[in-house]
XYZ file of C-alpha atoms in Angstrom:
596
model
C -15.531 12.504 12.108
C -16.774 10.153 14.823
C -17.498 7.407 12.424
C -13.845 7.583 11.076
C -11.669 4.881 12.689
C -9.010 6.200 14.691
C -5.551 4.776 15.044
C -5.492 1.786 17.352
C -9.279 1.474 17.284
C -8.927 -1.688 15.155
C -8.313 -3.493 18.643
C -11.865 -2.416 20.022
C -13.831 -1.566 17.070
C -15.285 -4.108 14.423
C -14.166 -3.434 10.885
C -16.273 -4.316 8.045
C -14.540 -5.647 4.955
C -16.202 -2.983 2.807
C -14.398 -0.339 4.833
C -10.762 -1.490 4.094
C -8.803 -0.562 1.176
C -7.014 -3.288 -0.707
C -4.766 -3.733 -3.706
C -7.641 -4.954 -5.639
C -9.164 -1.524 -5.238
C -6.314 0.322 -7.066
C -7.794 2.998 -9.478
C -6.964 2.863 -13.130
C -4.428 5.736 -12.654
C -2.816 3.638 -9.733
C -2.586 0.632 -11.966
C -0.956 2.784 -14.589
C 1.458 4.200 -12.181
C 2.101 0.775 -10.764
C 2.896 -0.506 -14.351
C 5.117 2.563 -15.124
C 7.230 1.786 -11.957
C 7.528 -1.887 -12.732
C 8.657 -1.180 -16.119
C 11.396 1.209 -14.951
C 12.550 -1.302 -12.385
C 12.657 -4.158 -14.909
C 14.517 -2.158 -17.398
C 16.886 0.137 -15.358
C 17.429 -1.761 -12.174
C 16.881 -5.494 -12.212
C 19.138 -6.192 -15.082
C 21.917 -4.321 -13.327
C 21.918 -5.839 -9.972
C 25.552 -6.771 -10.318
C 26.528 -3.188 -10.434
C 24.693 -2.413 -7.213
C 26.315 -5.431 -5.541
C 29.848 -4.225 -6.850
C 29.361 -0.937 -4.850
C 28.790 1.153 -7.929
C 27.704 4.090 -6.065
C 27.772 6.427 -9.129
C 25.396 3.963 -10.710
C 22.835 4.488 -7.776
C 23.024 8.303 -8.361
C 22.656 7.923 -12.114
C 19.418 5.715 -11.672
C 17.992 8.106 -9.108
C 18.229 10.886 -11.609
C 16.416 8.754 -13.964
C 13.901 8.033 -11.395
C 13.593 11.926 -10.894
C 13.149 12.463 -14.634
C 10.287 10.051 -14.586
C 8.660 11.934 -11.751
C 8.868 9.101 -9.211
C 10.700 11.214 -6.703
C 7.956 13.863 -6.728
C 4.896 11.653 -6.046
C 4.241 12.987 -2.526
C 5.528 16.521 -3.169
C 2.718 19.145 -3.432
C 2.076 20.612 -6.894
C 3.170 24.018 -5.604
C 6.715 22.846 -5.312
C 7.007 20.972 -8.463
C 5.597 17.623 -7.435
C 2.687 15.498 -8.445
C 0.790 16.122 -5.214
C -0.620 12.483 -5.052
C -2.224 10.757 -2.208
C -0.673 8.674 0.483
C -1.892 5.490 -1.029
C 0.088 6.384 -4.204
C 3.192 7.340 -2.226
C 3.181 3.815 -0.675
C 2.370 2.296 -4.254
C 5.406 3.655 -5.742
C 7.552 3.071 -2.793
C 6.353 -0.512 -2.913
C 7.170 -1.324 -6.483
C 10.393 0.712 -7.002
C 12.004 -0.972 -4.101
C 11.753 -4.654 -4.726
C 14.776 -5.278 -7.045
C 17.771 -4.098 -4.781
C 17.915 -2.702 -1.277
C 20.695 -0.261 -2.443
C 18.432 1.680 -4.765
C 15.441 1.232 -2.203
C 17.398 2.823 0.419
C 18.620 5.802 -1.744
C 15.013 6.338 -2.999
C 13.522 6.143 0.572
C 16.103 8.417 2.201
C 15.822 11.128 -0.504
C 12.031 11.112 -0.915
C 11.216 10.391 2.761
C 13.609 11.854 5.467
C 15.740 13.851 2.942
C 12.814 15.842 1.442
C 9.737 15.394 3.768
C 10.938 17.482 6.677
C 11.145 20.341 4.348
C 7.782 19.859 2.843
C 6.009 19.395 6.258
C 8.049 21.763 8.589
C 9.698 24.296 6.182
C 8.801 27.905 5.882
C 7.413 29.006 2.507
C 10.788 30.370 1.623
C 12.538 27.135 2.465
C 9.893 25.030 0.594
C 10.269 27.476 -2.708
C 14.041 27.323 -2.496
C 14.759 23.552 -2.025
C 11.803 21.396 -2.717
C 11.419 21.690 -6.529
C 15.108 20.762 -7.007
C 14.623 17.632 -4.604
C 11.380 16.763 -6.495
C 13.144 16.591 -9.865
C 16.280 14.883 -8.680
C 18.409 17.984 -9.565
C 19.406 17.694 -5.909
C 19.482 14.792 -3.378
C 18.741 15.024 0.177
C 20.235 13.254 3.268
C 19.252 13.180 6.767
C 21.738 13.457 9.579
C 20.414 12.386 12.953
C 22.432 9.407 14.197
C 25.547 9.978 16.154
C 28.124 7.470 17.734
C 26.265 7.982 21.186
C 22.701 8.758 19.866
C 21.033 5.876 17.890
C 17.631 4.712 19.253
C 18.176 7.434 21.882
C 17.941 10.070 19.078
C 17.501 13.051 21.405
C 20.845 12.582 23.078
C 22.926 14.037 20.182
C 25.895 15.971 21.016
C 26.250 17.926 17.752
C 26.173 21.712 18.768
C 24.629 24.551 17.254
C 26.063 28.188 18.330
C 24.497 31.507 17.351
C 26.752 34.028 16.214
C 27.334 37.426 17.944
C 25.317 39.278 15.133
C 22.555 36.807 15.384
C 22.518 35.960 11.667
C 23.861 32.418 11.573
C 24.563 29.216 13.656
C 27.731 27.362 13.675
C 27.383 23.557 13.607
C 29.975 21.210 15.040
C 29.560 17.473 15.496
C 29.732 14.173 13.855
C 27.013 12.130 12.344
C 26.995 8.439 11.324
C 25.303 6.016 8.942
C 24.256 8.947 6.718
C 22.394 7.474 3.495
C 23.045 9.326 0.269
C 26.023 11.278 1.867
C 28.357 10.819 -1.107
C 26.065 12.447 -3.697
C 23.682 14.697 -1.729
C 23.256 18.336 -2.251
C 21.830 19.177 1.291
C 21.636 17.589 4.618
C 18.757 17.903 7.262
C 21.009 18.309 10.367
C 19.928 17.864 14.025
C 21.828 19.913 16.673
C 21.572 21.023 20.166
C 21.450 25.026 20.958
C 23.088 25.646 24.234
C 21.610 23.187 26.823
C 18.182 22.881 25.205
C 16.209 19.847 26.334
C 15.517 18.965 22.633
C 17.504 19.059 19.461
C 16.867 21.616 16.631
C 16.689 20.948 12.931
C 18.477 22.731 10.306
C 18.785 22.803 6.356
C 22.428 22.718 5.461
C 23.731 22.691 1.719
C 26.624 20.334 1.097
C 29.522 22.658 0.525
C 32.929 21.189 1.417
C 34.353 24.572 1.867
C 32.083 25.201 4.729
C 33.606 22.933 7.206
C 31.997 19.746 5.930
C 33.965 16.435 5.579
C 33.132 12.868 5.188
C 34.764 9.529 5.806
C 35.036 6.930 3.009
C 32.093 4.830 2.130
C 31.115 2.289 4.670
C 31.387 -1.392 3.849
C 27.995 -3.099 4.701
C 26.550 -6.441 4.894
C 23.916 -5.466 2.464
C 22.558 -2.396 0.530
C 26.166 -2.188 -0.864
C 25.602 0.661 -3.454
C 23.673 2.778 -1.098
C 26.140 5.614 -0.215
C 26.665 5.474 3.507
C 29.199 7.723 5.088
C 30.091 9.598 8.390
C 29.680 13.215 8.077
C 31.586 15.822 10.153
C 30.564 19.488 10.621
C 33.526 21.747 11.860
C 31.945 25.112 12.623
C 29.684 24.841 9.606
C 27.782 28.042 9.097
C 24.125 28.045 8.500
C 22.030 31.041 8.215
C 19.261 31.445 10.926
C 16.521 31.280 8.257
C 17.575 27.723 7.523
C 16.347 26.602 10.967
C 13.548 23.988 10.402
C 10.326 24.605 12.455
C 11.320 26.369 15.699
C 14.150 25.954 18.299
C 13.957 22.795 20.179
C 11.346 21.309 17.519
C 13.841 18.901 16.037
C 13.132 15.854 18.065
C 9.324 16.176 17.128
C 10.512 16.478 13.461
C 12.662 13.413 13.725
C 9.730 11.344 15.448
C 7.200 12.292 12.975
C 9.454 11.653 10.018
C 9.874 8.096 11.530
C 6.356 7.475 11.516
C 6.110 8.017 7.745
C 9.208 6.127 7.292
C 8.010 3.045 9.014
C 4.986 2.474 6.788
C 6.967 3.421 3.717
C 9.617 0.929 4.914
C 6.917 -1.625 5.168
C 5.652 -0.905 1.588
C 9.397 -0.990 0.408
C 9.528 -4.716 1.677
C 6.582 -5.998 -0.376
C 7.719 -6.276 -3.868
C 11.078 -7.763 -2.560
C 8.848 -10.760 -1.203
C 7.021 -10.853 -4.394
C 10.288 -11.105 -6.531
C 11.911 -13.532 -4.073
C 8.728 -15.793 -4.221
C 8.458 -15.688 -7.863
C 12.209 -16.430 -8.341
C 11.939 -19.263 -5.784
C 8.896 -20.678 -7.754
C 10.798 -20.426 -11.121
C 13.814 -22.344 -9.649
C 11.637 -25.100 -7.853
C 9.976 -25.651 -11.243
C 13.100 -25.993 -13.116
C 15.325 -27.853 -10.579
C 15.032 -31.582 -11.300
C 15.936 -34.108 -8.484
C 15.031 -37.685 -8.460
C 13.494 -37.068 -11.987
C 10.828 -34.652 -10.855
C 10.831 -30.887 -10.358
C 11.553 -30.058 -6.650
C 8.373 -28.010 -6.622
C 6.628 -31.387 -6.279
C 8.279 -31.939 -2.997
C 6.074 -31.258 0.165
C 9.003 -29.778 2.025
C 9.443 -27.198 -0.808
C 5.650 -26.622 -1.299
C 5.568 -25.768 2.457
C 8.076 -23.049 2.058
C 6.463 -21.533 -1.045
C 2.988 -21.346 0.529
C 4.361 -19.684 3.666
C 6.289 -17.133 1.692
C 3.237 -16.252 -0.355
C 0.909 -15.993 2.620
C 3.306 -13.595 4.459
C 3.555 -11.415 1.394
C -0.118 -11.336 0.874
C -0.782 -10.415 4.443
C 1.914 -7.584 4.163
C 0.218 -6.158 1.164
C -3.153 -6.494 2.921
C -2.162 -4.765 6.102
C 0.075 -2.115 4.380
C -2.638 -0.726 2.088
C -5.276 -0.986 4.603
C -3.250 1.388 7.054
C -2.174 3.724 3.941
C -5.771 4.487 2.871
C -6.844 5.053 6.515
C -4.010 7.737 6.749
C -5.044 9.089 3.431
C -8.543 9.343 4.610
C -7.442 11.050 7.679
C -5.364 13.715 5.851
C -8.171 14.541 3.580
C -10.589 14.803 6.639
C -8.007 17.390 8.238
C -7.820 19.426 4.967
C -11.563 19.427 4.756
C -11.650 20.945 8.083
C -9.365 23.674 7.008
C -5.978 22.292 8.080
C -2.965 23.185 5.816
C -1.484 20.305 3.700
C 1.423 20.159 6.166
C -0.613 19.912 9.264
C -3.060 17.424 7.743
C -0.321 15.113 6.583
C 1.512 15.341 9.938
C -1.539 14.676 12.002
C -2.946 12.069 9.614
C 0.281 10.002 9.982
C 0.637 10.576 13.569
C -2.981 9.423 14.256
C -1.918 5.893 12.801
C 1.550 5.774 14.565
C 0.655 2.345 16.028
C -0.133 0.824 12.789
C 3.089 2.371 11.251
C 5.204 0.597 13.857
C 3.223 -2.771 13.666
C 3.848 -2.700 9.825
C 7.446 -1.914 10.304
C 8.105 -4.810 12.461
C 5.792 -7.364 10.784
C 6.886 -6.724 7.046
C 10.582 -6.217 7.737
C 10.799 -9.642 9.580
C 8.653 -11.361 6.927
C 10.865 -10.208 4.009
C 13.974 -11.549 5.992
C 12.206 -14.944 6.512
C 11.104 -15.029 2.876
C 14.515 -14.452 1.655
C 16.019 -16.953 3.942
C 13.576 -19.596 2.700
C 14.426 -18.512 -0.916
C 17.999 -19.311 -0.240
C 16.979 -22.635 1.179
C 15.054 -23.581 -2.027
C 17.778 -22.721 -4.105
C 20.129 -24.988 -2.080
C 23.823 -24.422 -2.722
C 23.131 -22.021 -5.567
C 21.287 -19.761 -3.190
C 24.427 -19.243 -1.373
C 25.994 -18.115 -4.538
C 26.418 -14.322 -5.782
C 25.414 -15.801 -9.155
C 21.609 -15.955 -7.907
C 19.524 -13.076 -6.672
C 18.741 -14.879 -3.198
C 21.843 -14.175 -1.206
C 21.697 -10.398 -2.030
C 18.022 -10.139 -1.261
C 18.666 -11.835 2.204
C 21.561 -9.326 2.893
C 19.595 -6.463 1.872
C 16.598 -7.420 4.031
C 18.702 -7.539 7.066
C 18.863 -3.600 7.549
C 15.067 -3.319 7.562
C 14.920 -4.554 10.898
C 17.253 -1.802 12.291
C 16.540 1.409 10.435
C 13.482 3.632 10.907
C 13.759 2.565 14.667
C 14.787 -0.925 15.492
C 12.099 -3.634 15.765
C 12.694 -3.741 19.550
C 11.979 -0.162 19.763
C 8.893 -0.258 17.565
C 7.460 -3.109 19.477
C 7.570 -1.181 22.736
C 6.277 1.949 20.855
C 3.204 0.213 19.529
C 1.890 -0.911 23.042
C 3.038 2.227 24.725
C 1.417 4.539 22.182
C -1.813 2.520 22.418
C -1.843 2.949 26.278
C -1.280 6.597 25.869
C -4.075 6.907 23.374
C -6.282 5.185 25.991
C -5.228 7.530 28.698
C -6.108 10.577 26.396
C -9.617 8.813 25.707
C -8.722 8.426 22.035
C -9.300 4.642 22.266
C -11.555 3.135 24.886
C -9.401 0.205 26.181
C -10.903 0.225 29.766
C -14.473 -0.574 28.798
C -13.644 -3.549 26.645
C -10.985 -4.787 29.031
C -13.543 -4.701 31.925
C -15.870 -6.873 29.793
C -13.254 -9.416 29.195
C -12.590 -9.752 33.020
C -16.331 -10.085 33.520
C -16.346 -12.836 30.745
C -13.456 -14.537 32.487
C -15.539 -14.843 35.679
C -18.553 -16.192 33.898
C -19.501 -19.413 32.557
C -18.537 -20.072 28.805
C -21.220 -20.859 26.226
C -21.288 -24.309 24.910
C -23.625 -23.504 22.123
C -22.323 -24.465 18.600
C -22.307 -21.409 16.570
C -23.402 -21.387 12.951
C -20.259 -20.858 10.862
C -21.801 -21.481 7.452
C -20.758 -17.989 6.093
C -17.127 -17.489 4.733
C -14.711 -16.334 7.557
C -17.455 -16.501 10.217
C -15.335 -18.551 12.487
C -12.180 -16.664 11.602
C -13.613 -13.174 12.307
C -14.984 -14.406 15.693
C -11.608 -15.901 16.325
C -9.825 -12.561 15.694
C -12.479 -10.976 18.176
C -11.331 -13.566 20.761
C -7.551 -12.840 19.921
C -8.516 -9.110 20.665
C -9.780 -10.111 24.176
C -6.619 -12.147 24.798
C -4.571 -8.893 24.277
C -6.947 -6.765 26.471
C -6.581 -9.511 29.069
C -2.844 -9.549 28.992
C -2.317 -5.741 28.577
C -4.905 -4.922 31.123
C -3.394 -7.301 33.723
C -0.004 -5.919 33.070
C -1.195 -2.440 33.602
C -2.909 -3.199 36.709
C 0.227 -4.999 38.120
C 2.974 -2.446 37.199
C 0.890 0.919 36.365
C 3.481 3.598 35.257
C 6.339 1.309 35.698
C 5.296 -0.950 32.825
C 7.885 0.582 30.533
C 10.660 -1.061 32.773
C 9.328 -4.607 31.668
C 10.457 -4.843 28.173
C 10.052 -8.325 27.749
C 6.683 -8.282 28.826
C 5.890 -5.239 26.391
C 7.473 -7.007 23.320
C 5.300 -10.047 24.144
C 2.237 -7.969 24.213
C 3.260 -6.253 21.081
C 3.717 -9.604 19.226
C 0.097 -10.215 19.978
C -1.060 -6.837 18.858
C 0.932 -7.393 15.611
C -0.599 -10.633 14.813
C -4.100 -9.303 15.239
C -3.758 -6.376 12.921
C -2.025 -8.501 10.297
C -4.295 -11.397 10.373
C -7.481 -9.192 10.616
C -6.243 -7.090 7.570
C -5.794 -10.444 5.557
C -9.074 -11.840 6.328
C -10.894 -8.490 5.571
C -9.100 -8.207 2.175
C -10.055 -11.638 1.214
C -13.684 -11.393 2.452
C -14.119 -8.288 0.189
C -12.665 -10.052 -2.564
C -14.535 -13.121 -2.343
C -17.687 -10.948 -2.193
C -16.609 -9.186 -5.588
C -15.175 -12.257 -7.332
C -16.928 -15.162 -5.858
C -15.383 -17.785 -3.383
C -14.625 -20.202 -5.951
C -12.440 -17.724 -7.897
C -10.215 -16.899 -4.821
C -10.054 -20.076 -2.961
C -6.073 -19.728 -2.923
C -6.435 -16.273 -1.214
C -8.945 -17.763 1.135
C -6.448 -20.403 1.994
C -3.661 -17.790 2.541
C -5.945 -15.932 4.923
C -6.746 -18.957 6.911
C -3.027 -20.146 7.044
C -1.872 -16.840 8.252
C -4.523 -16.637 11.067
C -3.636 -20.117 12.128
C -0.099 -19.185 12.642
C -1.055 -15.957 14.347
C -3.082 -17.889 16.831
C -0.045 -19.893 17.478
C 1.951 -16.686 18.322
C -0.878 -15.360 20.432
C -0.914 -18.600 22.480
C 2.744 -18.603 23.132
C 3.254 -14.947 23.751
C 0.032 -14.748 25.855
C 1.209 -17.614 28.179
C 4.798 -16.141 28.393
C 3.131 -12.837 29.406
C 0.741 -14.212 31.916
C 3.238 -16.338 33.703
C 5.627 -13.324 33.916
C 3.234 -11.122 36.082
C 0.398 -13.289 37.488
C 0.322 -15.847 40.273
C -2.178 -18.361 41.960
C -5.560 -18.262 41.051
C -5.289 -15.154 38.923
C -2.656 -16.833 36.680
C -4.815 -19.962 36.345
C -7.867 -17.991 35.429
C -5.906 -15.910 32.754
C -4.306 -19.096 31.419
C -7.781 -20.683 31.132
C -9.064 -17.555 29.342
C -6.141 -17.674 26.965
C -7.114 -21.230 26.040
C -10.662 -20.155 25.585
C -9.665 -17.146 23.355
C -7.412 -19.007 21.242
C -9.422 -22.250 20.634
C -10.851 -23.145 17.150
C -14.232 -24.902 16.810
C -13.107 -26.330 13.538
C -9.550 -26.481 13.156
C -8.434 -25.926 9.536
C -6.336 -28.607 7.512
C -3.157 -26.574 7.339
C -1.407 -28.998 4.847
C -4.348 -28.741 2.735
C -4.378 -24.917 2.766
C -0.569 -24.982 1.767
C -1.355 -27.312 -1.109
C -4.034 -25.116 -2.376
C -1.778 -22.125 -2.370
C 1.312 -23.876 -3.852
C -0.634 -25.578 -6.722
C -1.565 -22.081 -7.992
C 1.963 -20.764 -7.487
C 3.581 -23.618 -9.308
C 0.891 -23.539 -12.066
C 1.457 -19.645 -12.633
C 5.279 -20.023 -12.123
C 5.249 -16.842 -10.074
C 3.652 -14.896 -7.085
C 0.324 -14.367 -8.797
C -1.871 -12.657 -6.217
């Protein structure tokens, strides 16, 4: 178990490329599953985008039922309850490829298979699981998740919905209002969070959707994007729920909600990947077909710049998401081998990598928005029209930065959780941070390293970026101690450094592994994307590191740390960024698609 990388350890432990899982490592079964999902999407969803944009909620439900018939809703459900019982990578794989055509279906799918079903499979009693999960796995029933209230958004534990136990002790009476409830219009049951008496923490309940039991709803919300995702306010007025429908124990609701969000965050990252591929492919198609000044606009440098950046961010998102998914799957299997139940193993496996889940949620949700924005720009005036797929992709992408915890919350969580892991001894930050301090006081080496091997300089540079984070975070902790939480701008800047390190390292490791397998000459475009992503990551670390240091350090300490930052972000051989972009775009234009 000591040899298994723990969550957050990527920052202080060197990872070999052979130890990361990549999309090129998919098994035959996983490739068959991927192709089956793609076929379903291309037949049932993509040709009907106009119906989703026209707020055809009934059609969303219809396609969800078809997805249930195909088994796509049951991938992560244990076989004992009518599911496929597949691994965590498979779960992310299906979520990835089923989500790219429209955010409306992606949200319905994610809300049902994740927060609508998972709390029962992971926290339910055997009776609860036998009663509800098989119906949810097949799509006979759909689930919804009632946590958010008008006064309880990011502060999820502050909900006012009340649960009052009856005099005979047989049932609870639930009263309160919930908002932004996905799938509310066609769900069969709700996972509802309410407070019993003056408990510190909320409690979870399974409530069947019976309008005669004090359950009412507002009309469908009219939203910027995900237009055919059913989203309603739900009101409970003395709704009766048997005591046996309590999820886990009294006051355990906040824990359920937080762990459900950890899983939701990495699945949300996966759900943004195929959207990026499709946007990039459509942008390449249009750029090749659109003639201006007697040539395709794909020949213009300004357009080629955008296409290369779009492809590189999609490639990086894939690299990091599947790396983390496999790490989680490995941890789950390890727990099961040690005798833990499937429930406990999955909960602990995902919780272990909560930092990576938050990193991915932020990075990929922002990349898909940027990708769609550039897609509109490549289409020009046509990109602003509902007759092309770009404007809906941009609108749908916007919600990804809000739900499953806003990106601001997730940035602060990623650093906060890392510090807590260090305090518990799960990740040794103190030792490496002390070595960085010693290095800052020492004389730097002026030897010219041998960078003849592929990515030798890039991997050394990633190691130095990790030192930059340790320097900044260590200095901030020394300065503010337990009051660091109050300095949110500093925390979010540190989080941006942490995010770029994980994303860039994942991309380089994936490409190094691929190059060893296929030969450098056959993956020169992937090499270019990895180098391009790292170059941009260095820029982010430089900017955010400087901002952080100036915010808390003064005098000689500030000068020393700024000097260290320059040392830790310095290339020996600066890559030709324009040349890298040209290499990437030449391949995209020739293949007329995202082809990596």
